[in-house]
Coordinates of C-alpha atoms in Angstrom, one line a residue:
Chain A
M297 CA -37.4 -14.7 -19.1
N298 CA -37.5 -12.8 -21.7
M299 CA -34.6 -10.4 -20.1
N300 CA -31.0 -9.4 -20.7
V301 CA -29.3 -10.8 -17.1
I302 CA -26.1 -8.2 -18.4
E303 CA -26.5 -5.6 -21.3
A304 CA -23.6 -3.1 -22.4
S305 CA -23.7 -0.3 -24.3
G306 CA -20.0 1.0 -26.0
L307 CA -19.0 -0.3 -22.6
G308 CA -14.9 1.7 -21.3
K309 CA -13.2 1.5 -19.0
R310 CA -9.2 2.8 -18.6
Y311 CA -7.0 2.2 -15.5
G312 CA -4.6 4.7 -16.1
G313 CA -3.9 5.0 -19.8
T314 CA -4.8 1.4 -20.8
W315 CA -8.1 0.9 -21.8
A316 CA -9.0 -2.8 -20.4
L317 CA -12.4 -2.6 -21.9
S318 CA -13.6 -0.5 -24.7
E319 CA -16.3 -0.5 -27.0
C320 CA -17.8 -3.3 -25.6
T321 CA -21.6 -3.3 -26.7
L322 CA -23.5 -7.5 -26.1
A323 CA -26.4 -9.1 -24.0
I324 CA -26.5 -11.7 -22.5
P325 CA -30.1 -13.1 -22.5
A326 CA -31.6 -14.8 -19.2
G327 CA -31.4 -18.6 -18.9
H328 CA -28.4 -19.4 -20.1
V329 CA -25.1 -20.5 -18.9
A330 CA -23.2 -18.1 -21.1
A331 CA -19.2 -18.5 -21.1
L332 CA -17.4 -15.0 -21.7
V333 CA -14.2 -16.3 -23.4
G334 CA -11.0 -14.7 -24.2
P335 CA -7.4 -14.4 -23.8
N336 CA -5.7 -12.5 -21.0
G337 CA -6.0 -9.3 -21.1
A338 CA -9.1 -9.0 -23.1
G339 CA -11.0 -7.5 -20.2
K340 CA -13.2 -10.6 -19.3
T341 CA -12.9 -9.7 -15.5
T342 CA -13.3 -5.8 -15.8
L343 CA -16.9 -7.0 -18.0
L344 CA -17.9 -8.7 -14.5
N345 CA -16.6 -5.7 -12.2
L346 CA -18.2 -3.4 -14.1
A347 CA -21.8 -6.0 -13.9
V348 CA -21.0 -6.7 -10.3
G349 CA -20.7 -3.0 -9.3
L350 CA -17.4 -3.1 -8.3
A351 CA -16.0 -0.8 -10.8
E352 CA -17.5 2.4 -12.5
P353 CA -17.3 2.5 -16.1
T354 CA -15.1 5.5 -18.2
A355 CA -17.1 5.7 -21.0
G356 CA -20.8 3.7 -21.9
G357 CA -23.1 1.8 -20.0
V358 CA -24.0 -1.5 -18.4
T359 CA -27.0 -2.8 -17.1
V360 CA -28.1 -6.0 -15.3
L361 CA -31.2 -7.6 -14.7
G362 CA -33.3 -6.2 -17.2
G363 CA -32.2 -2.5 -16.5
L364 CA -30.6 -2.4 -12.8
P365 CA -27.7 0.0 -12.7
P366 CA -25.1 -2.3 -11.4
G367 CA -24.3 -2.0 -7.4
S368 CA -28.1 -0.7 -6.4
P369 CA -30.0 -2.3 -3.9
A370 CA -31.6 -4.6 -6.3
A371 CA -28.9 -5.4 -8.5
L372 CA -27.1 -6.5 -5.3
D373 CA -30.0 -8.1 -4.0
G374 CA -30.5 -10.8 -7.3
I375 CA -26.4 -11.2 -8.3
A376 CA -24.2 -13.1 -6.3
F377 CA -20.3 -12.6 -7.8
V378 CA -17.7 -15.1 -7.0
A379 CA -14.3 -13.8 -7.9
Q380 CA -11.4 -15.3 -9.4
D381 CA -9.3 -16.2 -5.9
M382 CA -12.2 -17.6 -4.6
P383 CA -12.5 -15.0 -1.5
V384 CA -13.5 -16.7 1.5
Y385 CA -12.5 -15.3 5.2
K386 CA -9.5 -17.6 5.7
N387 CA -10.0 -17.2 9.4
L388 CA -13.7 -17.9 9.8
S389 CA -15.1 -21.2 9.8
A390 CA -17.6 -22.2 7.3
A391 CA -20.5 -22.0 9.7
D392 CA -19.6 -18.4 10.4
M393 CA -18.7 -18.0 6.5
L394 CA -22.8 -18.9 6.2
H395 CA -24.3 -16.4 8.9
L396 CA -22.0 -13.9 7.8
T397 CA -23.7 -14.3 4.3
R398 CA -27.1 -14.5 6.5
N399 CA -26.5 -11.4 7.9
L400 CA -25.4 -9.3 4.9
N401 CA -28.1 -10.3 2.7
R402 CA -32.0 -10.3 2.7
H403 CA -32.6 -13.9 2.5
F404 CA -30.2 -16.6 2.7
D405 CA -30.9 -20.6 2.4
Q406 CA -29.7 -21.8 5.4
P407 CA -30.8 -25.2 5.0
Y408 CA -30.0 -25.6 1.7
A409 CA -26.4 -24.8 2.6
R410 CA -26.2 -26.7 5.3
A411 CA -27.2 -29.5 3.2
R412 CA -25.0 -29.0 0.2
L413 CA -21.6 -28.8 2.9
A414 CA -22.6 -31.8 4.5
E415 CA -22.9 -33.8 0.8
L416 CA -19.3 -32.0 -0.4
G417 CA -18.4 -33.2 3.2
I418 CA -17.1 -29.8 4.3
P419 CA -17.0 -29.7 8.2
L420 CA -19.1 -26.9 9.6
N421 CA -16.5 -25.9 12.2
R422 CA -13.3 -25.9 10.1
K423 CA -11.6 -22.7 9.2
A424 CA -12.0 -21.8 5.9
G425 CA -8.0 -21.3 5.4
K426 CA -8.0 -24.8 6.5
L427 CA -10.0 -25.9 3.6
S428 CA -8.2 -27.6 0.4
G429 CA -8.5 -24.9 -2.8
G430 CA -11.6 -27.2 -4.1
Q431 CA -13.4 -26.9 -0.8
Q432 CA -12.5 -23.4 -0.4
A433 CA -14.3 -23.3 -3.6
Q434 CA -17.4 -25.1 -3.1
L435 CA -17.5 -23.2 -0.2
A436 CA -17.8 -19.4 -2.0
L437 CA -20.0 -21.2 -4.4
T438 CA -22.2 -22.3 -1.6
V439 CA -22.6 -18.9 -0.1
A440 CA -23.5 -17.5 -3.0
L441 CA -26.2 -20.1 -4.3
A442 CA -27.3 -20.1 -0.6
R443 CA -28.6 -16.0 -1.5
R444 CA -31.3 -17.5 -4.1
P445 CA -29.7 -15.5 -6.7
R446 CA -31.0 -14.6 -10.0
L447 CA -28.1 -14.3 -11.8
L448 CA -24.5 -16.1 -10.8
V449 CA -21.6 -14.4 -11.9
L450 CA -18.2 -16.5 -11.5
D451 CA -14.8 -14.6 -12.3
E452 CA -12.7 -17.9 -13.7
P453 CA -14.1 -19.9 -11.4
V454 CA -12.0 -23.5 -12.4
A455 CA -8.5 -22.0 -13.2
M456 CA -6.7 -23.1 -9.6
L457 CA -8.6 -25.9 -9.3
D458 CA -7.3 -29.3 -10.0
P459 CA -9.7 -31.7 -12.3
V460 CA -12.0 -33.5 -10.2
A461 CA -12.4 -30.4 -7.9
R462 CA -13.3 -28.3 -11.4
H463 CA -15.6 -31.1 -12.5
D464 CA -17.3 -31.3 -9.3
F465 CA -17.5 -27.0 -9.2
M466 CA -18.9 -26.6 -12.8
A467 CA -21.2 -29.8 -11.7
T468 CA -23.0 -27.5 -8.8
V469 CA -23.0 -24.8 -11.0
L470 CA -25.4 -26.7 -13.5
T471 CA -27.7 -27.9 -11.1
A472 CA -28.3 -24.7 -9.7
A473 CA -28.6 -23.6 -13.2
A474 CA -30.7 -26.9 -14.4
D475 CA -33.2 -27.1 -10.9
D476 CA -33.3 -23.5 -10.1
G477 CA -33.4 -21.2 -13.4
V478 CA -30.1 -19.9 -12.3
S479 CA -28.6 -17.3 -15.3
V480 CA -24.9 -18.2 -14.8
V481 CA -22.2 -15.9 -16.8
L482 CA -19.0 -17.3 -16.0
S483 CA -15.8 -16.2 -17.8
S484 CA -12.9 -18.8 -18.4
H485 CA -9.7 -19.5 -20.5
V486 CA -10.0 -23.2 -20.2
L487 CA -11.7 -24.3 -23.2
A488 CA -11.9 -27.9 -22.6
E489 CA -14.4 -27.2 -19.8
L490 CA -17.0 -25.1 -21.9
E491 CA -18.4 -27.5 -24.5
R492 CA -19.9 -29.4 -21.3
V493 CA -21.2 -26.4 -19.3
A494 CA -22.1 -23.8 -21.6
D495 CA -24.5 -23.2 -23.4
Y496 CA -24.0 -19.2 -24.8
L497 CA -20.7 -18.1 -26.0
I498 CA -19.2 -14.3 -25.4
L499 CA -15.5 -14.4 -27.2
L500 CA -14.2 -11.1 -26.2
S501 CA -10.8 -10.3 -27.6
R502 CA -9.1 -7.1 -27.1
G503 CA -11.6 -5.0 -24.9
R504 CA -14.3 -6.2 -27.8
V505 CA -17.2 -8.4 -28.7
Q506 CA -16.0 -10.8 -31.0
V507 CA -18.1 -13.9 -31.0
A508 CA -21.8 -13.6 -29.0
G509 CA -24.6 -16.4 -29.4
E510 CA -26.5 -19.5 -28.7
V511 CA -23.7 -22.1 -28.7
D512 CA -25.9 -24.3 -30.7
D513 CA -26.6 -21.7 -33.1
L514 CA -23.0 -20.9 -33.7
L515 CA -22.1 -24.9 -34.1
A516 CA -24.8 -25.0 -36.8
S517 CA -23.5 -22.1 -38.6
H518 CA -19.9 -23.2 -38.8
R519 CA -18.2 -26.1 -40.8
L520 CA -14.7 -27.4 -40.7
L521 CA -13.8 -28.0 -44.4
T522 CA -10.8 -30.3 -45.1
G523 CA -9.5 -30.6 -48.5
P524 CA -6.0 -30.8 -50.8
A525 CA -3.8 -27.4 -49.3
A526 CA -3.2 -26.5 -52.7
E527 CA -6.8 -25.4 -53.4
A528 CA -7.0 -23.6 -50.1
D529 CA -7.0 -19.9 -51.3
R530 CA -9.3 -20.9 -54.4
Y531 CA -12.1 -21.7 -52.0
S532 CA -14.8 -18.9 -51.8
E533 CA -18.2 -20.0 -51.5
R534 CA -18.6 -19.3 -48.0
P535 CA -16.7 -17.0 -45.4
V536 CA -13.9 -18.4 -44.2
V537 CA -12.6 -18.1 -40.5
H538 CA -9.6 -19.4 -40.2
V539 CA -7.4 -21.7 -42.5
R540 CA -5.3 -23.7 -40.7
R541 CA -2.2 -25.4 -43.6
G542 CA -1.1 -28.6 -43.3
E543 CA 1.7 -30.8 -45.5
A544 CA -1.0 -31.7 -47.9
Q545 CA -4.1 -30.5 -46.4
A546 CA -5.5 -27.4 -45.4
H547 CA -8.4 -27.2 -42.6
L548 CA -10.6 -24.1 -43.5
L549 CA -13.3 -22.9 -40.3
V550 CA -16.5 -21.3 -42.9
R551 CA -19.6 -20.2 -41.4
A552 CA -22.0 -22.6 -43.7
A553 CA -24.8 -24.3 -42.4
A554 CA -24.8 -28.7 -42.7
D555 CA -26.9 -28.7 -45.9
D556 CA -24.7 -26.2 -47.5
P557 CA -23.0 -27.8 -51.0
V558 CA -19.4 -28.8 -50.6
P559 CA -17.0 -28.0 -53.5
P560 CA -15.4 -31.5 -54.7
G561 CA -12.2 -32.9 -53.0
W562 CA -13.4 -31.3 -50.5
E563 CA -14.6 -32.8 -46.6
A564 CA -17.2 -31.1 -44.4
H565 CA -17.4 -32.1 -40.8
P566 CA -19.7 -30.2 -37.5
V567 CA -16.8 -28.5 -35.6
G568 CA -16.2 -28.4 -31.7
L569 CA -16.9 -25.5 -29.3
E570 CA -13.2 -25.2 -28.4
E571 CA -12.6 -25.7 -31.9
L572 CA -14.2 -22.7 -33.1
T573 CA -13.1 -20.8 -30.2
L574 CA -9.7 -21.4 -31.2
A575 CA -10.4 -20.2 -35.0
Y576 CA -12.1 -17.2 -33.9
L577 CA -9.3 -16.6 -31.0
R578 CA -6.6 -16.6 -33.8
E579 CA -8.9 -14.6 -36.1
P580 CA -9.1 -11.4 -34.2
G581 CA -10.5 -9.8 -37.0
A582 CA -13.5 -12.1 -37.9
A583 CA -16.6 -11.6 -36.2
A584 CA -19.9 -13.9 -35.5
L585 CA -22.3 -11.1 -34.0
P586 CA -26.1 -11.9 -33.7
G587 CA -27.7 -8.1 -34.7
P588 CA -31.6 -6.5 -34.2
G589 CA -34.1 -8.2 -36.6
R590 CA -31.6 -11.4 -37.8
D591 CA -32.1 -13.4 -34.7
R592 CA -30.9 -16.8 -36.7
T593 CA -28.7 -15.4 -39.1
L594 CA -25.5 -14.5 -38.2
P595 CA -24.3 -11.1 -40.0
F596 CA -20.7 -11.9 -41.1
E597 CA -18.1 -9.0 -41.1
T598 CA -14.5 -10.2 -41.4
G599 CA -10.5 -8.7 -42.0
Q600 CA -8.5 -10.7 -44.4
P601 CA -8.0 -14.5 -42.4
S602 CA -4.7 -15.0 -42.0
E603 CA -2.8 -18.1 -42.8
V604 CA -1.4 -20.1 -39.9
T605 CA 1.3 -23.0 -41.4
R606 CA 1.9 -25.6 -38.8
Chain B
M163 CA -32.2 -14.7 -28.6
T164 CA -33.1 -11.1 -27.2
A165 CA -32.2 -8.1 -29.2
L166 CA -29.6 -5.3 -28.2
T167 CA -31.0 -2.3 -26.9
T168 CA -29.2 0.6 -25.5
P169 CA -29.3 0.5 -21.5
A170 CA -30.3 4.1 -21.5
R171 CA -32.4 4.8 -18.0
P172 CA -32.1 2.6 -15.4
K173 CA -34.8 1.3 -13.9
R174 CA -35.5 2.5 -10.3
D175 CA -34.9 0.0 -7.3
A176 CA -38.2 -1.6 -6.6
G177 CA -38.2 -0.1 -2.8
L178 CA -36.1 -2.8 -1.4
P179 CA -35.8 -2.6 2.7
P180 CA -32.4 -2.2 3.6
V181 CA -30.6 -4.9 6.0
P182 CA -31.0 -3.9 9.3
W183 CA -28.0 -2.4 10.8
R184 CA -28.1 -5.3 14.0
R185 CA -26.9 -8.1 11.6
M186 CA -24.4 -5.8 10.1
A187 CA -23.8 -5.0 13.9
W188 CA -23.1 -9.1 14.1
V189 CA -20.6 -9.3 11.0
T190 CA -18.6 -6.5 12.9
W191 CA -18.4 -8.1 16.3
R192 CA -17.5 -11.2 14.2
Q193 CA -15.1 -9.8 12.3
H194 CA -13.5 -7.8 14.9
R195 CA -13.8 -9.5 17.8
A196 CA -10.3 -9.9 18.0
A197 CA -9.1 -6.6 17.6
L198 CA -11.5 -5.5 19.8
A199 CA -9.9 -7.9 22.7
G200 CA -6.6 -7.3 22.0
V201 CA -7.8 -3.7 22.8
A202 CA -9.0 -4.9 25.5
V203 CA -6.4 -6.9 26.7
F204 CA -3.4 -4.4 26.1
L205 CA -5.5 -1.2 27.9
G206 CA -6.0 -3.6 30.4
A207 CA -2.7 -4.6 31.2
L208 CA -1.5 -1.0 31.1
A209 CA -4.7 -0.1 33.1
V210 CA -3.7 -2.8 36.4
Y211 CA -0.5 -1.2 36.0
L212 CA -1.8 2.1 36.5
W213 CA -4.2 0.7 39.2
L214 CA -1.0 -1.0 41.3
T215 CA 1.4 2.0 40.9
G216 CA -1.4 4.5 41.4
L217 CA -2.4 3.0 44.9
Q218 CA 1.1 3.3 46.4
I219 CA 1.5 6.9 44.5
H220 CA -2.0 7.9 46.0
H221 CA -0.6 6.0 49.7
S222 CA 2.8 8.0 49.5
Y223 CA 1.2 11.4 48.9
A224 CA -1.1 10.3 51.6
I225 CA 1.6 10.2 54.4
A226 CA 4.6 12.9 52.7
C227 CA 2.7 16.1 51.4
H228 CA 1.7 17.9 54.4
P229 CA 2.1 20.2 52.5
A230 CA 3.2 19.6 48.9
S231 CA 5.6 22.0 49.4
S232 CA 7.4 20.1 51.9
L233 CA 10.6 18.5 51.4
D234 CA 9.6 15.3 52.9
C235 CA 6.7 15.1 50.0
T236 CA 9.9 16.5 47.6
I237 CA 12.2 13.6 49.1
N238 CA 9.5 10.8 49.8
F239 CA 6.8 11.3 46.7
T240 CA 7.8 13.1 43.7
G241 CA 11.4 11.8 44.3
R242 CA 10.3 8.6 44.6
Y243 CA 7.8 8.4 42.2
G244 CA 8.3 10.9 39.8
I245 CA 10.9 9.5 37.1
T246 CA 8.0 7.0 36.8
A247 CA 5.3 9.1 36.1
I248 CA 7.4 10.6 33.1
V249 CA 7.9 7.3 31.7
V250 CA 4.6 6.0 31.9
S251 CA 3.3 9.3 30.7
M252 CA 5.4 9.3 28.0
V253 CA 4.8 5.3 26.9
L254 CA 0.9 6.4 26.6
Q255 CA 1.2 9.3 24.6
A256 CA 1.8 6.5 21.8
V257 CA -1.7 4.2 23.3
P258 CA -4.3 6.2 20.6
A259 CA -1.8 6.1 17.9
L260 CA -1.5 2.1 18.6
I261 CA -5.0 1.3 18.5
G262 CA -5.7 3.4 15.4
A263 CA -2.7 1.7 13.7
F264 CA -3.7 -1.9 14.9
A265 CA -7.5 -1.8 15.5
G266 CA -8.6 0.6 12.7
A267 CA -5.6 0.1 9.5
P268 CA -6.7 -3.7 8.9
V269 CA -10.1 -2.8 8.6
L270 CA -10.7 -2.2 5.2
A271 CA -6.7 -2.8 4.5
R272 CA -7.1 -6.3 5.0
E273 CA -10.0 -7.0 3.0
L274 CA -8.3 -5.4 0.0
E275 CA -5.2 -7.0 0.6
T276 CA -6.9 -10.3 0.1
G277 CA -9.7 -9.7 -2.3
T278 CA -12.1 -10.3 0.5
F279 CA -13.5 -7.0 -0.6
R280 CA -15.2 -8.3 -3.9
Y281 CA -17.2 -10.4 -1.5
A282 CA -18.2 -8.1 1.3
W283 CA -18.9 -5.4 -1.5
T284 CA -21.6 -7.6 -3.5
Q285 CA -23.6 -8.2 -1.0
G286 CA -27.3 -7.3 -0.9
I287 CA -26.9 -5.2 2.1
G288 CA -24.3 -2.5 -0.3
R289 CA -21.3 -1.4 0.2
W290 CA -21.6 1.6 2.2
R291 CA -23.9 0.6 4.7
W292 CA -20.9 -2.3 5.4
T293 CA -18.3 0.4 5.6
L294 CA -20.6 2.3 7.7
G295 CA -21.4 -0.3 9.6
K296 CA -17.7 -1.5 10.7
L297 CA -16.4 1.7 11.5
V298 CA -18.9 3.9 13.5
P299 CA -19.6 0.9 16.4
L300 CA -15.7 0.1 16.2
A301 CA -14.9 4.1 16.5
V302 CA -17.0 4.1 20.0
T303 CA -16.1 1.2 21.2
V304 CA -12.4 2.0 21.0
A305 CA -13.7 5.4 21.5
A306 CA -15.4 4.6 24.9
A307 CA -12.5 1.6 25.9
A308 CA -10.5 5.2 26.0
G309 CA -12.3 7.1 27.8
A310 CA -12.3 4.8 30.5
F311 CA -8.6 4.5 30.8
S312 CA -8.2 8.3 30.5
A313 CA -10.3 8.1 33.4
L314 CA -8.1 5.4 35.5
F315 CA -4.7 8.0 34.5
S316 CA -6.6 11.3 35.6
W317 CA -6.8 9.5 39.2
Y318 CA -3.3 8.0 39.2
N319 CA -2.1 12.2 37.8
Q320 CA -3.7 13.0 40.5
P321 CA -0.8 13.7 43.8
F322 CA 1.4 14.8 41.2
L323 CA -1.1 17.7 40.1
A324 CA -1.5 18.4 43.8
A325 CA 2.1 18.3 44.2
G326 CA 3.0 20.7 41.8
Y327 CA 5.0 18.2 40.2
V328 CA 3.1 18.2 36.8
M329 CA 1.0 21.1 35.6
P330 CA -2.0 21.0 33.7
F331 CA -0.8 21.6 30.8
S332 CA 2.0 20.0 30.6
T333 CA 2.5 18.4 27.0
R334 CA 3.4 15.2 28.7
V335 CA -0.3 14.6 30.4
F336 CA -2.8 17.1 28.3
D337 CA -3.7 15.1 25.8
L338 CA -3.7 12.0 28.5
R339 CA -6.6 13.5 30.4
G340 CA -10.4 14.5 29.8
V341 CA -11.8 14.6 26.4
A342 CA -8.8 14.6 24.4
F343 CA -7.2 11.4 25.1
V344 CA -10.5 10.5 24.1
A345 CA -10.7 12.3 20.8
W346 CA -6.9 11.6 20.0
T347 CA -8.0 7.7 20.5
L348 CA -11.0 8.2 17.8
A349 CA -8.8 10.3 15.5
A350 CA -6.0 8.0 15.4
F351 CA -8.9 5.0 14.4
A352 CA -9.6 7.4 11.8
I353 CA -6.6 8.0 10.3
G354 CA -6.1 4.7 9.9
A355 CA -9.3 3.0 8.5
L356 CA -8.8 5.7 5.9
A357 CA -4.9 5.4 5.5
G358 CA -5.7 1.6 5.0
M359 CA -8.7 2.2 2.1
L360 CA -6.1 4.2 0.6
I361 CA -3.0 2.3 0.6
R362 CA -5.0 -1.2 0.6
R363 CA -2.1 -3.6 2.5
V364 CA -2.6 -4.1 6.4
V365 CA 1.5 -3.5 7.1
P366 CA 2.0 -0.3 4.7
A367 CA -1.4 1.3 6.0
I368 CA -0.1 0.2 9.7
A369 CA 3.1 2.0 9.7
A370 CA 1.5 5.2 7.4
T371 CA -0.8 5.6 10.3
L372 CA 1.8 5.8 12.6
A373 CA 4.0 8.5 11.2
V374 CA 0.5 10.7 10.4
Y375 CA -0.7 9.6 13.9
A376 CA 2.5 11.1 15.3
G377 CA 3.3 14.3 12.9
L378 CA -0.5 15.4 14.1
A379 CA 0.2 14.8 17.8
F380 CA 3.6 16.8 17.3
A381 CA 2.4 19.7 15.3
T382 CA -0.7 20.2 17.3
T383 CA 1.5 19.9 20.5
L384 CA 4.1 22.6 19.5
Y385 CA 2.3 25.2 17.2
L386 CA -1.4 24.2 17.4
R387 CA -2.3 24.4 21.3
E388 CA -1.3 27.6 22.0
H389 CA -3.4 29.6 19.6
Y390 CA -7.0 27.7 21.2
M391 CA -7.4 31.1 23.1
T392 CA -5.8 34.5 22.8
P393 CA -3.5 34.5 25.5
L394 CA -3.7 37.0 28.6
L395 CA -0.9 39.6 28.8
T396 CA 0.8 40.6 31.9
S397 CA 3.6 42.5 33.4
K398 CA 3.7 40.5 36.5
L399 CA 7.2 38.8 37.7
S400 CA 5.0 35.9 39.5
L401 CA 2.8 33.9 37.8
P402 CA 0.8 30.9 39.5
G403 CA 2.9 27.2 38.9
S404 CA -0.9 26.1 36.6
A405 CA -0.2 28.9 33.8
W406 CA 1.2 28.6 30.5
I407 CA 3.6 30.5 29.9
V408 CA 3.1 31.0 25.6
S409 CA 5.7 34.0 25.3
Q410 CA 7.8 36.6 27.4
W411 CA 9.3 39.9 26.3
Y412 CA 11.0 42.9 27.6
A413 CA 9.5 46.7 26.6
R414 CA 11.3 49.8 26.9
G415 CA 9.2 53.1 26.6
G416 CA 5.9 50.9 25.5
K417 CA 8.0 49.8 22.9
F418 CA 9.2 45.9 22.3
A419 CA 13.3 45.6 22.9
F420 CA 13.8 41.9 23.1
P421 CA 13.1 38.3 23.2
N422 CA 13.6 37.0 26.8
H423 CA 16.0 34.7 25.2
G424 CA 18.8 35.3 22.3
P425 CA 21.9 37.5 22.6
Q426 CA 19.9 40.7 23.2
I427 CA 19.3 39.9 26.5
V428 CA 22.8 38.4 27.2
N429 CA 24.3 41.7 26.1
A430 CA 22.2 44.4 28.0
L431 CA 22.2 41.7 31.4
S432 CA 25.9 42.0 31.0
R433 CA 25.4 45.6 30.6
Y434 CA 23.2 47.1 33.3
C435 CA 23.5 44.0 34.9
P436 CA 27.3 42.6 35.5
G437 CA 28.0 39.7 38.3
T438 CA 24.9 40.1 39.9
S439 CA 24.0 36.8 38.8
N440 CA 21.8 36.2 42.0
V441 CA 19.3 39.0 41.1
P442 CA 17.0 37.1 38.8
A443 CA 17.0 39.2 35.7
A444 CA 13.6 41.0 35.2
Q445 CA 14.1 42.4 38.3
C446 CA 17.4 43.9 37.3
L447 CA 16.2 45.0 34.5
S448 CA 13.1 46.9 35.9
R449 CA 15.4 48.8 37.4
H450 CA 16.7 49.9 33.7
G451 CA 13.4 50.9 32.4
Y452 CA 12.9 47.7 31.0
T453 CA 9.5 45.9 31.5
Q454 CA 9.4 42.0 31.7
W455 CA 5.9 40.7 29.5
T456 CA 4.5 37.7 29.9
S457 CA 1.9 35.7 27.5
Y458 CA 0.1 33.1 28.8
Q459 CA -3.0 30.8 29.4
P460 CA -4.2 30.7 33.0
G461 CA -4.5 27.2 34.1
S462 CA -7.9 27.9 34.1
R463 CA -8.3 27.4 30.5
F464 CA -7.7 23.7 31.4
W465 CA -11.2 22.3 30.1
P466 CA -11.3 25.0 27.7
F467 CA -8.8 23.6 26.0
Q468 CA -9.6 20.1 26.6
W469 CA -13.0 21.1 24.7
I470 CA -11.6 22.8 21.9
E471 CA -9.0 19.7 21.6
G472 CA -11.9 17.3 21.5
G473 CA -14.2 19.2 19.5
W474 CA -11.8 19.4 16.6
L475 CA -10.1 16.4 16.5
L476 CA -13.9 14.7 16.8
A477 CA -14.8 17.1 13.7
L478 CA -11.3 15.4 12.3
S479 CA -12.5 12.0 12.5
V480 CA -16.0 12.6 11.3
L481 CA -14.8 14.2 8.3
L482 CA -11.6 11.0 8.1
I483 CA -14.4 8.3 8.1
A484 CA -16.8 9.8 5.9
A485 CA -14.1 10.8 3.2
T486 CA -13.8 6.6 3.7
V487 CA -17.4 5.3 3.3
W488 CA -17.4 8.0 0.3
L489 CA -14.1 6.3 -1.3
V490 CA -15.2 2.6 -0.8
R491 CA -18.5 3.9 -2.2
R492 CA -16.9 5.1 -5.6
R493 CA -13.6 2.9 -5.8
A494 CA -12.9 1.1 -8.8
A495 CA -12.2 -2.6 -8.2

């Protein structure tokens, strides 16, 4: 599995006069459920469209599945894409959606698709337009997975779903990833869901990659320090990503391992993925990126962390 | 963690066999059978009407028109059915435009409007095969339906031609007969498909298709068609009724004098032929040294004209469909 499912180098896309994505260099290794996170307008959808071949880069290049050009027959064959609005043909029945997808692809696992829909209680003869939002999403996901892709790309898959449908949808994705070894790349701005789902994180901000790495590594290399607010500015042992100030106490997200010494008067806590992501989202200047030959140690570059007062 | 490398040289595709066309045929049929049924019902209803009234017309012609120039024919045949035939031929002028607008424009516009193109264009078949596999069978089908329909119209129109009520080159019927009707329907479909791709919304694409088609049809009828072949030139005063007169003018001493319309001929007539309104102008003026020249397309050129019009419209349709496929291939989402 030593392959990158998506690999971009200096990738940029301009729509009219606006760069939706610029100077994007990243590699998403196979065998992960990778979450692409970022504020609205960060270029998540653009990056995914480029990777599935729906858009052409303005600058730089992108390859998929270990070096294939996006949109090439082999790439189309190995990648299933579910777009943001879960497109299904509303006037076709669920059974027709299966037939349609089978006819548009070299392979299609019809028994799997039928079994999935039966399990989900989606009637085969019902028009897709008459299914609930959650069922439409499940139908779109089922036809995508029945293609037996090597890579499943999901653009904001849960944004429009209610909590139950969201849970069921992600359960299907995780099952596919665990049982069939499908690599998954999904974009999302629903942070709460990520901790349960993703084991690889890419944080995109203003069209650039800010954080990339395995979730376990990222969590292991960050600590949340809580101490007196007055001393927050004097802390300098470890790089500070983000400072959150309260009345008396300050919370510092720092890049430090679990066994790093904690200064007197300060308390160290492990950080959650949501908290970590939020901290980086608030500090567009900070970055945590893997680099060639520096596999386990994340190089650090930082702008001056701004202070957020609460 | 995998190290980052520059994706400089993409690997070549590992020679995957393409998804067979017949599978795409199923997709096209499943997704557009409603539109094709709409075309069939629309043309079918018109065909039933043409067939029923056509039977009456043929019957009436057989009884009344011995010969076709008889008064009986004028009263009982053209007098009874002439207006109907004019209205029918005018209504039928809109048929290719409607087929293009309602069967052609939505093919891509609907996918783009509803976002389903993100599904369709990321399937294993690939987008240009998907596009070609939709547009070509649909174009062939509507063209075939149009061909059958125009054959029926030719039968319907035959007695009016025979009675001299309508001429082969008449703008009302020229493009409803022969290969022209097929070619116009094909062109309308291709215009619709391209408009759908460019405009990306169904209703505006339908409107644009109707507008572009109307513009093209009017320009062809009014300006283009008469130039398909160099007109013949004659100074004879009587031409067969099937001839299409392109222009007429008077010459004197081998030099152009004035056209057969406008103030100059009015002046000439009032000078040379005052009060002789019952003598044809050409005869009167010829006594004063003027020759009337006529450039015209003889009726025998009907089929060459049909093939020329069919030919360039077919070429245009192929070009438009190719442009549509090219746009689909390179369109940025």
